[in-house]
Coordinates of C-alpha atoms and ligand atoms in Angstrom, one line a residue:
X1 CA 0.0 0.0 0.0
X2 CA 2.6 2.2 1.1
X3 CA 4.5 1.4 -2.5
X4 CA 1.2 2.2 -4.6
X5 CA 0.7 5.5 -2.3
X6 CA 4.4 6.6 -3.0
X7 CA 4.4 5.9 -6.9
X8 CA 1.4 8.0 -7.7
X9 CA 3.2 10.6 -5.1
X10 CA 4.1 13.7 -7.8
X11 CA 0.2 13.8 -8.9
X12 CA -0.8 13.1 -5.4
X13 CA 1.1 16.2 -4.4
X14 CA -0.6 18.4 -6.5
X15 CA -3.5 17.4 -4.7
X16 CA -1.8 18.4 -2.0
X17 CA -0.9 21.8 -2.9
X18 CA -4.0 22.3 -4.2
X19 CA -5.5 21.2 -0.5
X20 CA -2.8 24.1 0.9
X21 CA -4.5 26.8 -1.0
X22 CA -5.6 29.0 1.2
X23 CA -8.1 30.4 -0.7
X24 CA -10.8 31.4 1.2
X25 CA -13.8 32.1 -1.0
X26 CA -14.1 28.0 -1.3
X27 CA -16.2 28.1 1.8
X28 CA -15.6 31.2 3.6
X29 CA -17.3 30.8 6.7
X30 CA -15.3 30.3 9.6
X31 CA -16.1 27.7 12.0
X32 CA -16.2 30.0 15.0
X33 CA -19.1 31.3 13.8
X34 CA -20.7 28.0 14.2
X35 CA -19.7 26.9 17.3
X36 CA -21.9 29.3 19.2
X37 CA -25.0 27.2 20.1
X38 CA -27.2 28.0 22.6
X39 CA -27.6 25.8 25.4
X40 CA -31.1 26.6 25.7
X41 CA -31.0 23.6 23.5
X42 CA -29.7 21.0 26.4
X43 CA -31.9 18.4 26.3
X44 CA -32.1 16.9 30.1
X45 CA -35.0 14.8 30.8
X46 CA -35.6 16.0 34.0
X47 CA -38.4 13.9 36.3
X48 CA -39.1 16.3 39.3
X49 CA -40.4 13.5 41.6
X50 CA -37.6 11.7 43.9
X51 CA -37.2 8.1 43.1
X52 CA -34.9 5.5 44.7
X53 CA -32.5 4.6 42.2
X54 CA -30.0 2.3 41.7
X55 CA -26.9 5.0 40.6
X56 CA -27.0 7.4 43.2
X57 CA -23.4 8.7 42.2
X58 CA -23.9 12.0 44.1
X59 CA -26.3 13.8 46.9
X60 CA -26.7 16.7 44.5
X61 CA -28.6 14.2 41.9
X62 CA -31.5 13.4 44.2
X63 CA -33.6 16.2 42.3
X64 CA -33.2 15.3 38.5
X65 CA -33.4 12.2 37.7
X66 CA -34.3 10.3 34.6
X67 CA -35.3 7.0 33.9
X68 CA -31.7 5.0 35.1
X69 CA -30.9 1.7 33.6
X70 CA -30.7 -1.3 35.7
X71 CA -29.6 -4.8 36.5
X72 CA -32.7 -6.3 35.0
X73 CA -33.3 -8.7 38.1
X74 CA -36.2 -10.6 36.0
X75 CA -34.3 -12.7 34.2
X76 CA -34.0 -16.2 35.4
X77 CA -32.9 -17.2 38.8
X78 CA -29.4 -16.5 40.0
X79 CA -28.6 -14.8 36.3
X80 CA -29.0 -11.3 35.8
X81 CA -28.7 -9.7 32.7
X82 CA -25.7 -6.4 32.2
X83 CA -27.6 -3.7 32.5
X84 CA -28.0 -1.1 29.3
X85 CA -24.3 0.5 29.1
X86 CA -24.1 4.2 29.5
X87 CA -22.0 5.9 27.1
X88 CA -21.0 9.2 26.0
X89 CA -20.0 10.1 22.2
X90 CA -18.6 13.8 21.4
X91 CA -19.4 15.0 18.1
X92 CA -22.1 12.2 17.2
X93 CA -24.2 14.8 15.1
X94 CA -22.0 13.1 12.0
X95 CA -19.2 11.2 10.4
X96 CA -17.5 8.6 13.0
X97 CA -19.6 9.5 15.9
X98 CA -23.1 9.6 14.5
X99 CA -22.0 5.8 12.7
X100 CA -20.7 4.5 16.5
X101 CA -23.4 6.0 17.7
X102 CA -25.8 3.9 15.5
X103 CA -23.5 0.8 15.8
X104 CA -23.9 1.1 19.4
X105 CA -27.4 2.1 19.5
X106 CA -29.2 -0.7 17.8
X107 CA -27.4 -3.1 19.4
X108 CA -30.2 -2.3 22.4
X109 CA -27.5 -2.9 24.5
X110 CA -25.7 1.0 25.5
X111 CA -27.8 3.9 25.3
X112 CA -26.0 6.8 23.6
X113 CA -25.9 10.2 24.9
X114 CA -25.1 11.9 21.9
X115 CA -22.9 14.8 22.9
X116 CA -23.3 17.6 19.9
X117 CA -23.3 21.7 19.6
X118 CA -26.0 21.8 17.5
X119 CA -28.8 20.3 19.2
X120 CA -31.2 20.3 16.2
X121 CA -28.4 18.6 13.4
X122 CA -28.1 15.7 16.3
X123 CA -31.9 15.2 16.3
X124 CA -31.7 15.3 12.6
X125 CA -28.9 13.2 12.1
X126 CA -30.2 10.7 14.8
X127 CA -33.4 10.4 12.9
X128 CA -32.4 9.8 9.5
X129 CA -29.9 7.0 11.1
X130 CA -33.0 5.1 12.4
X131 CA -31.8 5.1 15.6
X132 CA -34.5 4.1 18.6
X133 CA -35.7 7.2 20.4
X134 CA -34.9 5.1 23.9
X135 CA -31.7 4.6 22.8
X136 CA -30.2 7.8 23.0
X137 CA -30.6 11.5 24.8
X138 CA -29.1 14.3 22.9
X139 CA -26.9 17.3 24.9
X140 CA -25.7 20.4 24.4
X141 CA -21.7 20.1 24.4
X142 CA -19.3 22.8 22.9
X143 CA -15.9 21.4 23.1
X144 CA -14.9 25.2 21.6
X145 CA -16.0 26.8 25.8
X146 CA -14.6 25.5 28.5
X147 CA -17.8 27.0 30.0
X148 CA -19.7 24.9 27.9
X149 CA -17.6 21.6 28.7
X150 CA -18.3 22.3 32.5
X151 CA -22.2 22.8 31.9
X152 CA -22.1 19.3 30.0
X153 CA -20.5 17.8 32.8
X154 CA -23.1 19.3 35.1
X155 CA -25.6 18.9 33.2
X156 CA -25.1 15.1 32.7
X157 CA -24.7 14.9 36.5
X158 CA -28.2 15.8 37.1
X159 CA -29.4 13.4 34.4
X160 CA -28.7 10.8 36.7
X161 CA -27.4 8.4 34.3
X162 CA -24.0 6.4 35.2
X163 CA -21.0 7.0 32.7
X164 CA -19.9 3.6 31.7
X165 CA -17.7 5.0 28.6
X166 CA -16.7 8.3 27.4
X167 CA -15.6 8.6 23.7
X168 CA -14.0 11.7 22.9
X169 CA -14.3 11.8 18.8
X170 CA -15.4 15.7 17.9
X171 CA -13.0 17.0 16.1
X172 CA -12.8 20.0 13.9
X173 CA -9.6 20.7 10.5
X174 CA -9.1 24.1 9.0
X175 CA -6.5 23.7 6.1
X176 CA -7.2 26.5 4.3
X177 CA -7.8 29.0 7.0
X178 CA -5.3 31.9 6.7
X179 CA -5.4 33.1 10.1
X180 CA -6.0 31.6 12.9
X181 CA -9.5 31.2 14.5
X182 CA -10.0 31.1 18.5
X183 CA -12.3 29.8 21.0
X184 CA -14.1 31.3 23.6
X185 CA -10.8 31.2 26.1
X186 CA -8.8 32.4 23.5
X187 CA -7.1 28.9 22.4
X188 CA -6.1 28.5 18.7
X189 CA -9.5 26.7 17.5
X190 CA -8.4 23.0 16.2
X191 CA -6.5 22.7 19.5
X192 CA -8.7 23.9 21.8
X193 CA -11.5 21.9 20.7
X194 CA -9.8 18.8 19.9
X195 CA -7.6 18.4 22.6
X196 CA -8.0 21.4 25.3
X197 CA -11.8 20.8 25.5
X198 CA -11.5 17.3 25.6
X199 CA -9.0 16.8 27.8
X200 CA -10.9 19.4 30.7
X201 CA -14.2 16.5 29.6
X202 CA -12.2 13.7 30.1
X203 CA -10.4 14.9 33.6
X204 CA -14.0 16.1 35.2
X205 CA -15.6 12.8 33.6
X206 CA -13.0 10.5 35.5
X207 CA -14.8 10.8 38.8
X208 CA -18.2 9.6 37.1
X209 CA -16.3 7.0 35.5
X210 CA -14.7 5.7 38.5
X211 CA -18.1 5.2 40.5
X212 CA -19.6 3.5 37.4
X213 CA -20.4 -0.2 38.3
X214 CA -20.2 -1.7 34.8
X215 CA -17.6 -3.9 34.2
X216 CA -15.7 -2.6 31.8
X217 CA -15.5 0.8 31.6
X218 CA -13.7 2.7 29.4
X219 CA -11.8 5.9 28.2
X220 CA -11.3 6.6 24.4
X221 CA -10.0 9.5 23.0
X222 CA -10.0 9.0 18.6
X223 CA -6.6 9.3 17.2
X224 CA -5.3 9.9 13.9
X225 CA -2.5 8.8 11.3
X226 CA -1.8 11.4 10.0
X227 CA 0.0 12.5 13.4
X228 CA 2.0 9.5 13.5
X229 CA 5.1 10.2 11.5
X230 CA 6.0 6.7 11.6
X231 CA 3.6 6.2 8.7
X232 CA 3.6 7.5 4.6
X233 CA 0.5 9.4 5.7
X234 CA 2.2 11.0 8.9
X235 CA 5.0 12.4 6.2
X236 CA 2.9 14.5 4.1
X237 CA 3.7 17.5 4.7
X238 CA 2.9 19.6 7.0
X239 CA 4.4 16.7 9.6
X240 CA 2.7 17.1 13.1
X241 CA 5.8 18.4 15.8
X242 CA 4.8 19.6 19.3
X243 CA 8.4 20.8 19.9
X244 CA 9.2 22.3 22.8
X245 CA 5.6 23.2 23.7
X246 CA 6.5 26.7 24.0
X247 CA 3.3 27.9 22.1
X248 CA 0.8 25.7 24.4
X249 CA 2.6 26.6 27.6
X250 CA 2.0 30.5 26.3
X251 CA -2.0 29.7 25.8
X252 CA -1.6 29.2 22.1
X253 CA -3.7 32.9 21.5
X254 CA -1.7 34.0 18.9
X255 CA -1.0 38.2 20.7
X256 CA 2.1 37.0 22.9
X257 CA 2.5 34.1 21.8
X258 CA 2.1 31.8 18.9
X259 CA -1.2 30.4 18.1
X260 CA 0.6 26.7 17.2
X261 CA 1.9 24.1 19.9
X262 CA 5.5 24.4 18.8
X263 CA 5.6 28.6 18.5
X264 CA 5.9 28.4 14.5
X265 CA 3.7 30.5 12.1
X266 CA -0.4 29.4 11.9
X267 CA -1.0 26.4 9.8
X268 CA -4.1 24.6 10.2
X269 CA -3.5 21.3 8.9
X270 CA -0.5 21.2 11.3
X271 CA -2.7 22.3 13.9
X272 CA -4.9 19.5 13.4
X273 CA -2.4 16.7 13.0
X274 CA -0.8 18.1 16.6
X275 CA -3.9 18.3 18.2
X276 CA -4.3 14.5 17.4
X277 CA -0.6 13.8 18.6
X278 CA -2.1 15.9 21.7
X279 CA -5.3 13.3 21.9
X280 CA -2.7 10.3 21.9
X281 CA -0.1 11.5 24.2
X282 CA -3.3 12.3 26.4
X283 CA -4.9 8.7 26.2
X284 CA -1.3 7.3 27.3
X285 CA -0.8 9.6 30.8
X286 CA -4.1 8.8 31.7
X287 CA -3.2 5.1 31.5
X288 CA 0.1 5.4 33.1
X289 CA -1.5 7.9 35.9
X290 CA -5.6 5.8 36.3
X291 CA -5.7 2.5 34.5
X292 CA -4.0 0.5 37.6
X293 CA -5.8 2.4 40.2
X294 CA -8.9 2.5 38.7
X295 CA -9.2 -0.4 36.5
X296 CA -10.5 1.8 33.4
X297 CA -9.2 0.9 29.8
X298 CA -7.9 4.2 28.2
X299 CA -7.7 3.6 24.5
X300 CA -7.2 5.5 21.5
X301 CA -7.6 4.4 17.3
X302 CA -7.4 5.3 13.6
X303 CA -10.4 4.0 12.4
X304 CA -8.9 4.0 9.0
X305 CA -9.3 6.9 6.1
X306 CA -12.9 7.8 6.3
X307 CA -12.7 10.3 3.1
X308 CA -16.5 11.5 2.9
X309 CA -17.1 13.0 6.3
X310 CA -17.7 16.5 7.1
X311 CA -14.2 16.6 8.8
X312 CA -13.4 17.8 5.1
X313 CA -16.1 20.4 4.3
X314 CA -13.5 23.4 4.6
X315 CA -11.1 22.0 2.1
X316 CA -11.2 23.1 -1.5
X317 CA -14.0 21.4 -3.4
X318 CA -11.5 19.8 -5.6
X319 CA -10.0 18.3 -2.6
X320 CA -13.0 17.2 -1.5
X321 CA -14.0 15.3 -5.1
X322 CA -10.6 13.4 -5.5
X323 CA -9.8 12.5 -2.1
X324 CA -12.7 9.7 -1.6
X325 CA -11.6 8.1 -5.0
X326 CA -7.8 9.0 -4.2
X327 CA -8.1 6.9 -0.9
X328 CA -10.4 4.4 -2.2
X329 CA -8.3 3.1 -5.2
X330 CA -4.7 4.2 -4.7
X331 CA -3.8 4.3 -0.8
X332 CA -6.5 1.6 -0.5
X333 CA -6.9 3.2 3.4
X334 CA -10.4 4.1 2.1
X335 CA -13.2 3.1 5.5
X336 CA -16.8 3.8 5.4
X337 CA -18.8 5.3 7.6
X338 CA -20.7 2.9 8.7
X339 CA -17.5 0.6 9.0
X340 CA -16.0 2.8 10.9
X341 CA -18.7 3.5 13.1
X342 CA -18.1 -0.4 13.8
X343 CA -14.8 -0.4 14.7
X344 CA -15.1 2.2 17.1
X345 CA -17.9 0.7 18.5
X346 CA -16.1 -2.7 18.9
X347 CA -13.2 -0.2 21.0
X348 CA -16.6 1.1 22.9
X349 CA -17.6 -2.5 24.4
X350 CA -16.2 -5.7 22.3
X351 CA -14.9 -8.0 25.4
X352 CA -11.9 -8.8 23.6
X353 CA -10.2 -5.0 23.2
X354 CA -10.0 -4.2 27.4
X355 CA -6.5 -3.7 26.8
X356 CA -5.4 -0.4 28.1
X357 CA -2.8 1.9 26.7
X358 CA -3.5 0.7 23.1
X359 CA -3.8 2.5 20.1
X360 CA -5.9 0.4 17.9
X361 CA -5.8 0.1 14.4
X362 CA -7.5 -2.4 11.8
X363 CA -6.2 -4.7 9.0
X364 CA -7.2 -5.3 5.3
X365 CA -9.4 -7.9 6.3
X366 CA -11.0 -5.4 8.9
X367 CA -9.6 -7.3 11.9
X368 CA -8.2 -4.9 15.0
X369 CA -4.6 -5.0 16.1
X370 CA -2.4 -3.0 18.4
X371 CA -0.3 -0.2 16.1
X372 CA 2.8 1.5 16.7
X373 CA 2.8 4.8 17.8
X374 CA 5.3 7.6 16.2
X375 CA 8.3 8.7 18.3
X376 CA 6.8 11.9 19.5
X377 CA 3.5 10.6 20.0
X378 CA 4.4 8.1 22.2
X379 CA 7.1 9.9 24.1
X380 CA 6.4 9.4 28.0
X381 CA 7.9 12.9 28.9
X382 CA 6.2 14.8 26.5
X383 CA 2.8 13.1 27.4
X384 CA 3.5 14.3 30.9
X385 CA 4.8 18.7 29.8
X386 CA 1.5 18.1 27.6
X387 CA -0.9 16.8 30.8
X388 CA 0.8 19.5 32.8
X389 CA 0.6 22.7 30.5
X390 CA -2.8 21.6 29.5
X391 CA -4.4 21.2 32.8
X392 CA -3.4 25.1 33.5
X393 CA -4.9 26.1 30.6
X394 CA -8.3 24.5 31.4
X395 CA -7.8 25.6 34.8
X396 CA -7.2 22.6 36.6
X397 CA -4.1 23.0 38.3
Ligands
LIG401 P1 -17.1 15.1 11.1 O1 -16.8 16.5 10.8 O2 -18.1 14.3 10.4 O3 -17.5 15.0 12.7 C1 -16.9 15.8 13.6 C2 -17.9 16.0 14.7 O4 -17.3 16.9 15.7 C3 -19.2 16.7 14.3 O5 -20.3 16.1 14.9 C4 -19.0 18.1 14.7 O6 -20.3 18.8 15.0 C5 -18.3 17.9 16.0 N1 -17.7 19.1 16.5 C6 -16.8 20.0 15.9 N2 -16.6 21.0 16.7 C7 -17.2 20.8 17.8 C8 -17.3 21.6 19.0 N3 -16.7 22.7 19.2 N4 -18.1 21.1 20.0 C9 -18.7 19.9 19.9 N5 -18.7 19.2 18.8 C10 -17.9 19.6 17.8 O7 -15.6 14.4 11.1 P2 -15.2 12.8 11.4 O8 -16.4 12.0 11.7 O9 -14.3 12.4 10.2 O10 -14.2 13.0 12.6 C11 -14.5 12.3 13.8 C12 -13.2 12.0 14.5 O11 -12.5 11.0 13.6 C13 -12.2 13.1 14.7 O12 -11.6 13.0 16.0 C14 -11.2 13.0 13.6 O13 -9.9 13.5 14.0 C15 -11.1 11.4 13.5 N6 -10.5 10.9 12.3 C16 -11.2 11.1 11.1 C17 -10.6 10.5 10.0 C18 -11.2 10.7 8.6 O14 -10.7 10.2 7.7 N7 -12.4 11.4 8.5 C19 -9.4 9.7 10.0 C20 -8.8 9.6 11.4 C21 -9.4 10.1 12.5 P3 -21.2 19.4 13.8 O15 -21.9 18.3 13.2 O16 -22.0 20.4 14.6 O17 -20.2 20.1 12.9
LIG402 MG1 -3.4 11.2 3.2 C1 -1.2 5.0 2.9 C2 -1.3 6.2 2.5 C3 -2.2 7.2 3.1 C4 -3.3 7.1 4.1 C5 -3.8 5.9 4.8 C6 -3.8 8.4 4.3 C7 -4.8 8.8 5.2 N1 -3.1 9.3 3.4 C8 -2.1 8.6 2.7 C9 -1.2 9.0 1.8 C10 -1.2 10.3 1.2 N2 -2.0 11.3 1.6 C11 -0.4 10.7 0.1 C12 0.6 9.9 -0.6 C13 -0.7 12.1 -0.1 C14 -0.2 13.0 -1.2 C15 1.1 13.5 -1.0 C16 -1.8 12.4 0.8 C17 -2.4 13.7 0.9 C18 -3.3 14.0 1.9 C19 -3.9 15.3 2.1 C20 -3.6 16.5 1.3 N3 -3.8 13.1 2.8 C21 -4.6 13.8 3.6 C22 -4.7 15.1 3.2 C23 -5.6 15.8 4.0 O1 -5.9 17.0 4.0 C24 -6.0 14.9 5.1 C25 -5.4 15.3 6.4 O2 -4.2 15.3 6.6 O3 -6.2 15.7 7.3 C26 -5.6 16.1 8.5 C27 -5.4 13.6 4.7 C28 -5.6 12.3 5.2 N4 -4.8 11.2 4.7 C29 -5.2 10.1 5.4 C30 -6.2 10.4 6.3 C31 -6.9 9.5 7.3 C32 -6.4 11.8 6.2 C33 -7.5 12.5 7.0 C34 -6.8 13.0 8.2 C35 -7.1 12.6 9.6 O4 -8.2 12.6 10.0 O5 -6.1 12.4 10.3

């Protein structure tokens, strides 16, 4: 694969250059101006009558409670059933996490709280995926506030439902931007959504994680190829570096300091592919710091090259008509949506992937196995500056 990928490499690149152009009249609108939803449009189904449940994970929940599932303690004598799992999905209003969350959904077996910032494109998208109304809740998450990420996490609190596994997949890419967009704290936009507001999820979702009873719970944050420079993809240019981390540890707000990771000039494809080395350095300090103590898998993927998700939609259109064939027939790396939704799914709650630390990856034959990280992403110091710089930026330490 990797020969075929390298032979068609001069036409491929003009591809590339053409996806470099930073042209923006191809779709103009800048994501920040999408990014504001209102959370008028939380959805909590909130039953103002006290119940005894079977989850009380904190005092303060006694007073919103929904409908908790349970050890069904019909089923025959001596055998009870696992109850319905409980898990969380970021960015399940499309691509990857609307497919995992359909995968997951009609299996009957996990209902899905589809965490999205556009309430009504969630319903929408739920909808036209046939997924079960009891299957899933919809709730108002902008990975782009850190407001917003602690009104989720509050929010999901009083819904009374156990966290059996969070999936951090939400992600957004800005190749063609020529200046750098921000979020509401004032981080460069691709990092701050991908890994700042994920990571402040993930560390305020660990408590509820740890008091889940289900037996295999589990933390995955979606990874990416393209930051692994180990691999042909991981060398197209630009190559994710974090460097020295001299433009995270300055709050990456592009006035006093630079709005990239590694204090180098704005470039949003490199943003991207170092916000992903971000979301895999992250998965591996949280094994090395939780996974003994608290028996929680922490697991990230590459779900393989899904080429016709909205991930793309600010790339040049041209970009945008060769790459699905591009993948499809000449890298071969080509995944559907609805296989990928599969294999992240299979991550989410197949028995046989409760190893922790991995980063999972699937073959021709669409069977998983554990991949090789790069270098830099799977550097133990690094994951440790990147753990510490980022928890002062989301206020944590
Ligand atoms: P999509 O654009 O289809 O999905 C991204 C999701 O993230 C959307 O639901 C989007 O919401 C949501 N999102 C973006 N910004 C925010 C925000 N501020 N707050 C909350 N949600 C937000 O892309 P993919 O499905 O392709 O990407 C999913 C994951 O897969 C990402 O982590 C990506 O890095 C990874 N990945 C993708 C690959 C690919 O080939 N596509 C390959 C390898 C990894 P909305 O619908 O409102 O825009
Ligand atoms: Mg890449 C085996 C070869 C392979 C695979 C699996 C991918 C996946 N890509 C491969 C090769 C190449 N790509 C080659 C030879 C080129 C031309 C030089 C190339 C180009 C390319 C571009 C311009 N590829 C891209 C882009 C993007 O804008 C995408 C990107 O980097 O987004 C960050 C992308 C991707 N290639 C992939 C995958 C999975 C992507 C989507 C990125 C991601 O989500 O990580």
């Amino acid at each position: 694969m990797a020969l075929q990928a390298a032979a068609i490499l001069p036409s491929a690149l003009s591809i590339l250059k053409e996806g470099k152009s930073k042209d923006s009249t191809f779709l103009g609108i800048s994501l920040s101006d999408h990014v504001k939803s209102d959370s008028i449009y939380t959805s909590l189904r909130i039953k103002r009558e006290s119940k005894q449940r079977k989850f009380a994970i904190r005092p303060i929940r006694a007073q919103a409670v929904v409908e908790a599932p349970e050890v069904n303690q019909a089923a025959p004598a001596g055998k009870k059933t696992l109850r319905q799992g409980s898990v969380v999905v970021t960015g399940a209003s499309s691509g990857l996490g609307l497919a995992t969350a359909k995968a997951l959904a009609e299996t009957g077996k996990w209902h899905v709280i589809m965490a999205c910032r556009d309430f009504l494109k969630a319903e929408r998208a739920a909808k036209s995926a046939g997924m079960a109304k009891e299957n899933y809740t919809i709730m108002h998450l902008d990975l782009a506030s850190l407001d917003s990420v602690r009104q989720f996490v509050d929010n999901f609190r009083r819904s009374g439902r156990p966290l059996d596994v969070l999936v951090c997949n939400a992600a957004v890419y800005l190749p063609t931007a020529k200046e750098p967009t921000f979020t509401a704290e004032g981080f460069e936009l691709s990092v701050g959504t991908n890994h700042l507001g994920h990571f402040l999820l993930s560390r305020l979702l660990l408590d509820d994680l740890k008091q889940s009873d289900y037996p295999s719970k589990r933390l995955i944050i979606v990874g990416s190829i393209t930051g692994n420079t180990n691999t042909l993809a991981g060398n197209v240019p630009p190559k994710a570096n974090l460097g020295d981390l001299r433009g995270l540890a300055g709050g990456l707000n592009g006035l006093n300091t630079s709005s990239m990771i590694d204090g180098g000039e704005f470039d949003g494809a490199k943003a991207y592919k170092d916000s992903k080395v971000c979301n895999m350095l992250t998965m591996q300090e949280f094994h090395r710091r939780y996974h003994e103590e608290t028996g929680i898998t922490f697991a990230s993927l590459y779900p393989g090259c899904i080429a016709t998700t909205g991930l793309f939609r600010e790339h040049i259109p041209l970009f945008r008509l060769l790459f699905p064939p591009f993948q499809k027939y000449i890298t071969k790396g080509f995944v559907s949506e609805e296989e990928s939704g599969k294999r992240l799914a299979q991550v989410v709650s197949d028995p046989s992937l409760t190893k922790s630390g991995v980063y999972w990856s699937w073959n021709k034959d669409s069977a998983s196995f554990e991949n090789q990280l790069s270098q830099e992403a799977s550097d133990a110091e690094k994951a440790r500056k990147v753990w510490e710089v980022s928890e002062k930026l989301v206020g944590l330490a």
